[in-house]
Amino acid sequence: MMDGSLSRAAVTDARFLADVLAGLSRPDRTLPSKYFYDARGSALFDAICELEEYYPTRTEMALLARHAGEIAAFAGPDATVVELGSGSSVKVRLLLDRLTTPAAYVPVDISHDHLVQSAARLAADYPGLAVTPVSADYAAGFDLPVGTVPERTLAFFPGSTIGNFTPDDSRTFLAGLGRRLGAGSRLVIGVDRKKRRDVLEAAYDDARGVTAAFNLNLLARINRELDGTFNLGAFAHRAVWAEAQGRIEMHLESLVSQTATVAGRPFRFAAGETILTEISCKYTISGFQALAADAGWRSCCVWTDERGLFSVHALVFEDR
Ligand SMILES: C[S@@+](CC[C@H](N)C(=O)[O-])C[C@H]1O[C@@H](n2cnc3c(N)ncnc32)[C@H](O)[C@@H]1O
């Protein structure tokens, strides 16, 4: 059952413009990765999940399928499942199929139309479940349905999307999430692990160029929505493993010396200059547990695959 009262605190054009102008005005240029996800960006992300090189999705899906019974026991009966960055709401089905009488599903995503469509599909497939999509930037805060009880709340944050925050920002975000959900709430979170450079870089720079299209789509979105003049053929996708920071960085590299405008504001790019568009931090298991503990989340369990590619953590928020 789809709840009609879609809560919407989504991104405004003014916020998008302000963030783009601020990011491009910095000496080390950046664009926030959350703006990848317009309708085309969301579809391209789903295509990335199908790629041979992109091991995180299939590895996390296998872990969730294998441990769904344990996750259901961890969540307990009558849980309200709050999914952060729910995308196409595919992985959560593995949990919903095993939870004991789940009370509600609250998908939270910034990609408004994609969220509404995915939530409607899920509601049709789970007729007894109250589905309440929340269109919001989860880092800016969002409302939970009235009557949500901390001890029966399971937050679900798959996809290693937490890696898009720096470790400091992750700590702040997780602490804020815990305070929002309340003491006793539970979190199941997918976290990508550190591994060989070649495996990591291939995952973010596939042979078919889908990730390149996903990265370049950000410039196409700026052209379309913010009256930009980026020449997409004059920028190239780059993905590099930055060992010292323990993160993959996605950049757009200017191939020539050029000027692009956004809403009439000119930005000059030297040949070889890059815009950082996404970071994806990778963690050891103990490193992530320590970060989560600093944010008030006690580790209850962690599951990983035989090849040590990915981890799924189960945590409880403790009032401190
Ligand atoms: C890497 S994808 C993961 C999708 C899905 N959870 C999965 O595991 O396959 C990130 C998702 O988070 C959403 N997202 C990214 N930043 C967000 C933000 N700040 N607030 C809300 N949603 C966000 C995107 O729209 C996208 O659906």
CSV table of C-alpha atoms and ligand atoms in Angstrom, one decimal:
chain,number,residue,atom,x,y,z
A,1,MET,CA,0.0,0.0,0.0
A,2,MET,CA,1.5,3.3,-1.2
A,3,ASP,CA,1.1,6.1,1.3
A,4,GLY,CA,-0.2,9.1,-0.6
A,5,SER,CA,1.6,11.6,1.6
A,6,LEU,CA,5.0,11.7,-0.2
A,7,SER,CA,7.2,13.8,2.0
A,8,ARG,CA,9.3,16.0,-0.2
A,9,ALA,CA,12.3,18.1,0.8
A,10,ALA,CA,14.2,17.5,-2.4
A,11,VAL,CA,16.8,19.5,-4.1
A,12,THR,CA,15.8,22.9,-5.5
A,13,ASP,CA,17.3,24.4,-8.7
A,14,ALA,CA,18.6,27.2,-6.5
A,15,ARG,CA,20.5,24.8,-4.3
A,16,PHE,CA,21.8,22.9,-7.3
A,17,LEU,CA,23.0,26.1,-8.9
A,18,ALA,CA,24.6,27.4,-5.7
A,19,ASP,CA,26.5,24.1,-5.1
A,20,VAL,CA,27.7,23.9,-8.7
A,21,LEU,CA,28.9,27.5,-8.7
A,22,ALA,CA,30.6,27.1,-5.4
A,23,GLY,CA,32.3,23.8,-6.4
A,24,LEU,CA,33.6,25.2,-9.7
A,25,SER,CA,34.9,28.3,-8.0
A,26,ARG,CA,37.3,26.4,-5.8
A,27,PRO,CA,40.9,26.1,-6.8
A,28,ASP,CA,40.5,22.3,-6.5
A,29,ARG,CA,37.3,22.0,-8.5
A,30,THR,CA,34.6,19.6,-7.3
A,31,LEU,CA,30.9,18.8,-8.0
A,32,PRO,CA,28.8,17.0,-5.4
A,33,SER,CA,28.1,13.4,-6.4
A,34,LYS,CA,24.5,13.5,-5.2
A,35,TYR,CA,23.7,15.5,-8.4
A,36,PHE,CA,24.6,12.5,-10.6
A,37,TYR,CA,21.1,11.1,-10.0
A,38,ASP,CA,18.7,12.7,-12.4
A,39,ALA,CA,16.5,10.2,-14.3
A,40,ARG,CA,19.3,9.3,-16.7
A,41,GLY,CA,21.9,9.1,-14.0
A,42,SER,CA,19.7,6.7,-12.0
A,43,ALA,CA,19.2,4.5,-15.1
A,44,LEU,CA,23.0,4.6,-15.8
A,45,PHE,CA,23.7,3.6,-12.2
A,46,ASP,CA,21.4,0.6,-12.6
A,47,ALA,CA,23.4,-0.3,-15.7
A,48,ILE,CA,26.7,0.0,-13.8
A,49,CYS,CA,25.3,-2.5,-11.2
A,50,GLU,CA,25.1,-5.1,-14.1
A,51,LEU,CA,28.7,-4.7,-15.2
A,52,GLU,CA,31.2,-7.5,-14.9
A,53,GLU,CA,33.8,-5.2,-13.4
A,54,TYR,CA,31.3,-3.7,-10.8
A,55,TYR,CA,31.7,-6.4,-8.1
A,56,PRO,CA,30.0,-4.5,-5.2
A,57,THR,CA,26.4,-5.0,-6.3
A,58,ARG,CA,26.5,-8.8,-6.9
A,59,THR,CA,28.7,-9.4,-3.9
A,60,GLU,CA,26.4,-7.4,-1.5
A,61,MET,CA,23.3,-9.1,-3.0
A,62,ALA,CA,24.8,-12.5,-2.3
A,63,LEU,CA,25.7,-11.5,1.3
A,64,LEU,CA,22.2,-10.2,1.9
A,65,ALA,CA,20.6,-13.3,0.5
A,66,ARG,CA,22.9,-15.6,2.5
A,67,HIS,CA,22.3,-13.8,5.8
A,68,ALA,CA,18.7,-12.5,5.4
A,69,GLY,CA,17.5,-14.8,8.2
A,70,GLU,CA,20.1,-13.5,10.6
A,71,ILE,CA,19.3,-9.9,9.5
A,72,ALA,CA,15.6,-10.6,10.1
A,73,ALA,CA,16.4,-11.9,13.7
A,74,PHE,CA,18.5,-8.8,14.2
A,75,ALA,CA,15.7,-6.5,13.1
A,76,GLY,CA,13.0,-8.3,15.1
A,77,PRO,CA,9.2,-8.3,14.3
A,78,ASP,CA,7.1,-5.4,13.1
A,79,ALA,CA,10.1,-3.4,11.9
A,80,THR,CA,9.9,-0.1,10.0
A,81,VAL,CA,12.6,-0.3,7.3
A,82,VAL,CA,14.1,3.1,6.5
A,83,GLU,CA,16.3,2.8,3.4
A,84,LEU,CA,18.8,5.6,2.6
A,85,GLY,CA,19.6,6.1,-1.0
A,86,SER,CA,17.1,3.5,-2.0
A,87,GLY,CA,17.6,3.8,-5.8
A,88,SER,CA,15.6,1.0,-7.5
A,89,SER,CA,14.7,-0.6,-4.1
A,90,VAL,CA,16.0,-4.0,-5.3
A,91,LYS,CA,18.3,-5.1,-2.4
A,92,VAL,CA,15.7,-4.4,0.3
A,93,ARG,CA,13.4,-7.1,-1.2
A,94,LEU,CA,15.8,-9.7,0.1
A,95,LEU,CA,15.2,-8.4,3.6
A,96,LEU,CA,11.4,-7.7,3.3
A,97,ASP,CA,11.0,-11.3,2.1
A,98,ARG,CA,12.5,-12.6,5.4
A,99,LEU,CA,11.5,-10.0,8.0
A,100,THR,CA,8.7,-11.0,10.4
A,101,THR,CA,5.6,-8.9,9.7
A,102,PRO,CA,7.5,-5.7,8.6
A,103,ALA,CA,5.3,-2.7,9.4
A,104,ALA,CA,6.5,-0.1,6.9
A,105,TYR,CA,9.1,0.7,4.3
A,106,VAL,CA,10.4,4.2,4.0
A,107,PRO,CA,12.7,4.7,1.0
A,108,VAL,CA,14.7,8.0,1.1
A,109,ASP,CA,16.3,9.2,-2.1
A,110,ILE,CA,17.2,12.5,-3.8
A,111,SER,CA,16.2,11.2,-7.3
A,112,HIS,CA,12.5,12.2,-7.0
A,113,ASP,CA,10.9,10.6,-10.1
A,114,HIS,CA,13.0,7.4,-9.9
A,115,LEU,CA,12.0,7.1,-6.2
A,116,VAL,CA,8.3,7.5,-6.8
A,117,GLN,CA,8.4,4.8,-9.6
A,118,SER,CA,10.5,2.4,-7.6
A,119,ALA,CA,8.3,2.8,-4.5
A,120,ALA,CA,5.1,2.2,-6.6
A,121,ARG,CA,6.6,-1.0,-8.0
A,122,LEU,CA,7.5,-2.2,-4.5
A,123,ALA,CA,4.2,-1.3,-3.1
A,124,ALA,CA,2.4,-3.3,-5.8
A,125,ASP,CA,4.6,-6.3,-5.0
A,126,TYR,CA,4.1,-6.1,-1.2
A,127,PRO,CA,0.4,-5.3,-0.9
A,128,GLY,CA,0.2,-5.5,3.0
A,129,LEU,CA,3.2,-3.2,3.5
A,130,ALA,CA,2.8,0.6,4.1
A,131,VAL,CA,5.3,2.3,1.7
A,132,THR,CA,6.1,5.9,2.4
A,133,PRO,CA,8.7,7.4,0.0
A,134,VAL,CA,10.6,10.4,1.2
A,135,SER,CA,12.1,12.6,-1.5
A,136,ALA,CA,15.0,14.3,0.3
A,137,ASP,CA,18.8,14.8,0.6
A,138,TYR,CA,19.4,12.4,3.5
A,139,ALA,CA,22.4,14.5,4.7
A,140,ALA,CA,20.1,17.5,5.1
A,141,GLY,CA,17.6,15.7,7.3
A,142,PHE,CA,14.2,14.2,6.7
A,143,ASP,CA,11.0,13.3,8.5
A,144,LEU,CA,10.1,9.8,9.6
A,145,PRO,CA,6.5,8.7,9.6
A,146,VAL,CA,4.7,9.6,12.8
A,147,GLY,CA,4.8,6.9,15.5
A,148,THR,CA,8.1,5.3,14.3
A,149,VAL,CA,9.6,3.5,17.4
A,150,PRO,CA,13.4,3.4,17.7
A,151,GLU,CA,13.6,-0.2,18.9
A,152,ARG,CA,11.5,-1.3,15.8
A,153,THR,CA,13.4,0.8,13.3
A,154,LEU,CA,15.9,-0.8,10.9
A,155,ALA,CA,17.9,1.6,8.8
A,156,PHE,CA,19.3,0.1,5.7
A,157,PHE,CA,22.1,1.8,3.8
A,158,PRO,CA,23.4,-0.5,1.1
A,159,GLY,CA,25.6,0.0,-2.0
A,160,SER,CA,28.6,1.4,0.0
A,161,THR,CA,27.0,4.8,-0.6
A,162,ILE,CA,28.5,5.7,2.8
A,163,GLY,CA,31.9,5.8,1.0
A,164,ASN,CA,30.8,8.9,-0.9
A,165,PHE,CA,31.4,10.8,2.4
A,166,THR,CA,34.8,11.5,3.8
A,167,PRO,CA,35.5,9.5,7.0
A,168,ASP,CA,34.9,12.7,9.0
A,169,ASP,CA,31.6,13.4,7.2
A,170,SER,CA,30.6,9.7,7.6
A,171,ARG,CA,31.0,10.0,11.4
A,172,THR,CA,28.9,13.2,11.5
A,173,PHE,CA,26.3,11.6,9.2
A,174,LEU,CA,26.0,8.4,11.2
A,175,ALA,CA,25.8,10.2,14.5
A,176,GLY,CA,23.1,12.4,13.2
A,177,LEU,CA,21.2,9.4,11.8
A,178,GLY,CA,21.4,7.7,15.2
A,179,ARG,CA,20.0,10.8,16.9
A,180,ARG,CA,17.2,11.0,14.3
A,181,LEU,CA,16.2,7.3,14.6
A,182,GLY,CA,16.8,7.1,18.4
A,183,ALA,CA,18.6,4.8,20.9
A,184,GLY,CA,18.0,1.1,20.2
A,185,SER,CA,17.5,1.6,16.5
A,186,ARG,CA,19.4,-0.8,14.2
A,187,LEU,CA,21.4,-0.3,11.0
A,188,VAL,CA,22.4,-2.7,8.3
A,189,ILE,CA,25.0,-1.0,6.1
A,190,GLY,CA,27.1,-2.2,3.1
A,191,VAL,CA,30.7,-1.1,3.1
A,192,ASP,CA,33.2,-1.8,0.4
A,193,ARG,CA,36.6,-3.1,1.5
A,194,LYS,CA,40.1,-2.1,0.5
A,195,LYS,CA,41.6,-4.2,-2.2
A,196,ARG,CA,44.0,-4.3,-5.2
A,197,ARG,CA,44.2,-1.1,-7.2
A,198,ASP,CA,43.5,-2.9,-10.6
A,199,VAL,CA,40.2,-4.4,-9.2
A,200,LEU,CA,39.1,-1.1,-7.8
A,201,GLU,CA,40.0,1.1,-10.8
A,202,ALA,CA,38.3,-1.3,-13.2
A,203,ALA,CA,35.1,-1.2,-11.1
A,204,TYR,CA,35.0,2.6,-11.7
A,205,ASP,CA,36.2,2.6,-15.3
A,206,ASP,CA,34.6,-0.2,-17.1
A,207,ALA,CA,35.5,-1.3,-20.6
A,208,ARG,CA,32.1,-0.5,-22.1
A,209,GLY,CA,32.2,3.1,-20.8
A,210,VAL,CA,29.0,3.1,-18.8
A,211,THR,CA,30.7,4.7,-15.8
A,212,ALA,CA,32.2,7.3,-18.1
A,213,ALA,CA,28.7,8.1,-19.4
A,214,PHE,CA,27.4,8.3,-15.8
A,215,ASN,CA,30.2,10.8,-14.9
A,216,LEU,CA,29.7,12.9,-18.0
A,217,ASN,CA,26.0,13.0,-17.5
A,218,LEU,CA,26.6,15.4,-14.6
A,219,LEU,CA,27.8,18.0,-17.1
A,220,ALA,CA,24.9,17.2,-19.4
A,221,ARG,CA,22.5,17.8,-16.5
A,222,ILE,CA,24.2,21.1,-15.7
A,223,ASN,CA,23.8,22.1,-19.4
A,224,ARG,CA,20.2,21.2,-19.3
A,225,GLU,CA,19.1,22.4,-15.9
A,226,LEU,CA,21.5,25.3,-15.2
A,227,ASP,CA,21.9,26.7,-18.7
A,228,GLY,CA,25.5,25.3,-18.9
A,229,THR,CA,27.7,25.2,-22.0
A,230,PHE,CA,30.0,22.3,-21.2
A,231,ASN,CA,31.3,20.5,-24.4
A,232,LEU,CA,31.0,16.9,-23.3
A,233,GLY,CA,33.5,15.7,-26.0
A,234,ALA,CA,36.2,17.9,-24.4
A,235,PHE,CA,36.1,16.2,-21.0
A,236,ALA,CA,37.2,12.7,-20.2
A,237,HIS,CA,36.3,10.3,-17.3
A,238,ARG,CA,39.1,9.3,-15.0
A,239,ALA,CA,39.0,6.9,-12.0
A,240,VAL,CA,42.0,6.6,-9.7
A,241,TRP,CA,42.7,4.8,-6.5
A,242,ALA,CA,44.2,7.4,-4.1
A,243,GLU,CA,46.0,5.0,-1.7
A,244,ALA,CA,46.9,7.6,0.9
A,245,GLN,CA,43.2,8.6,1.4
A,246,GLY,CA,41.9,5.0,0.9
A,247,ARG,CA,39.5,6.1,-1.7
A,248,ILE,CA,38.6,5.9,-5.4
A,249,GLU,CA,38.3,9.4,-6.9
A,250,MET,CA,36.3,10.0,-10.1
A,251,HIS,CA,37.3,13.1,-12.0
A,252,LEU,CA,36.3,14.8,-15.3
A,253,GLU,CA,39.5,15.9,-17.0
A,254,SER,CA,39.5,18.9,-19.4
A,255,LEU,CA,41.2,17.6,-22.6
A,256,VAL,CA,41.9,21.1,-23.9
A,257,SER,CA,42.2,24.6,-22.7
A,258,GLN,CA,38.6,25.8,-22.7
A,259,THR,CA,35.9,28.0,-21.1
A,260,ALA,CA,32.4,26.8,-20.0
A,261,THR,CA,29.7,28.9,-18.6
A,262,VAL,CA,27.0,28.0,-16.0
A,263,ALA,CA,24.0,30.4,-15.8
A,264,GLY,CA,26.2,33.0,-17.5
A,265,ARG,CA,29.2,32.6,-15.2
A,266,PRO,CA,32.4,31.7,-17.1
A,267,PHE,CA,34.8,29.0,-15.8
A,268,ARG,CA,38.2,28.6,-17.4
A,269,PHE,CA,39.8,25.1,-17.6
A,270,ALA,CA,43.4,24.4,-18.4
A,271,ALA,CA,44.2,21.3,-20.5
A,272,GLY,CA,44.6,18.4,-18.0
A,273,GLU,CA,42.7,20.2,-15.2
A,274,THR,CA,40.2,18.0,-13.4
A,275,ILE,CA,36.9,18.3,-11.5
A,276,LEU,CA,36.5,15.8,-8.7
A,277,THR,CA,33.0,14.4,-9.0
A,278,GLU,CA,32.9,11.5,-6.6
A,279,ILE,CA,34.9,9.8,-3.8
A,280,SER,CA,34.3,6.3,-2.8
A,281,CYS,CA,36.1,5.5,0.5
A,282,LYS,CA,37.1,1.9,1.2
A,283,TYR,CA,37.4,0.5,4.7
A,284,THR,CA,38.9,-2.4,6.6
A,285,ILE,CA,36.3,-4.1,8.8
A,286,SER,CA,37.9,-2.9,12.0
A,287,GLY,CA,38.4,0.6,10.5
A,288,PHE,CA,34.7,0.9,9.8
A,289,GLN,CA,33.7,-0.5,13.1
A,290,ALA,CA,35.9,2.0,14.9
A,291,LEU,CA,34.4,4.9,12.8
A,292,ALA,CA,30.8,3.7,13.6
A,293,ALA,CA,31.6,3.3,17.3
A,294,ASP,CA,32.8,7.0,17.3
A,295,ALA,CA,29.4,7.9,16.0
A,296,GLY,CA,27.5,5.9,18.7
A,297,TRP,CA,26.8,2.7,16.7
A,298,ARG,CA,27.9,-0.6,18.4
A,299,SER,CA,28.9,-3.4,16.1
A,300,CYS,CA,26.7,-6.5,16.6
A,301,CYS,CA,27.7,-8.5,13.6
A,302,VAL,CA,29.6,-8.3,10.3
A,303,TRP,CA,29.3,-10.5,7.2
A,304,THR,CA,31.8,-10.7,4.4
A,305,ASP,CA,32.4,-12.9,1.3
A,306,GLU,CA,35.1,-15.5,0.8
A,307,ARG,CA,37.2,-13.2,-1.4
A,308,GLY,CA,37.1,-10.4,1.1
A,309,LEU,CA,35.6,-7.9,-1.4
A,310,PHE,CA,32.7,-6.4,0.6
A,311,SER,CA,31.2,-6.2,4.1
A,312,VAL,CA,27.7,-5.9,5.5
A,313,HIS,CA,27.7,-4.5,9.1
A,314,ALA,CA,24.8,-4.8,11.6
A,315,LEU,CA,25.0,-2.1,14.3
A,316,VAL,CA,22.8,-0.7,17.2
A,317,PHE,CA,22.7,2.9,18.2
A,318,GLU,CA,23.4,3.5,21.8
A,319,ASP,CA,22.5,6.6,23.7
A,320,ARG,CA,25.7,8.2,25.0
B,1,LIG,C1,25.3,4.3,-5.3
B,1,LIG,S1,23.6,4.5,-5.5
B,1,LIG,C2,23.0,3.1,-4.6
B,1,LIG,C3,21.6,2.6,-4.9
B,1,LIG,C4,21.1,1.4,-4.1
B,1,LIG,N1,21.0,1.7,-2.7
B,1,LIG,C5,22.1,0.2,-4.3
B,1,LIG,O1,22.6,-0.2,-3.3
B,1,LIG,O2,22.2,-0.2,-5.4
B,1,LIG,C6,23.2,5.8,-4.5
B,1,LIG,C7,21.8,6.1,-4.3
B,1,LIG,O3,21.7,7.1,-3.3
B,1,LIG,C8,20.9,8.3,-3.8
B,1,LIG,N2,21.6,9.4,-3.2
B,1,LIG,C9,22.9,9.9,-3.4
B,1,LIG,N3,23.1,10.9,-2.6
B,1,LIG,C10,22.0,11.2,-1.9
B,1,LIG,C11,21.6,12.1,-0.9
B,1,LIG,N4,22.5,13.1,-0.5
B,1,LIG,N5,20.4,12.1,-0.4
B,1,LIG,C12,19.5,11.1,-0.8
B,1,LIG,N6,19.8,10.2,-1.7
B,1,LIG,C13,21.0,10.2,-2.2
B,1,LIG,C14,21.0,8.2,-5.3
B,1,LIG,O4,20.0,8.9,-5.9
B,1,LIG,C15,21.1,6.7,-5.5
B,1,LIG,O5,19.8,6.2,-5.7
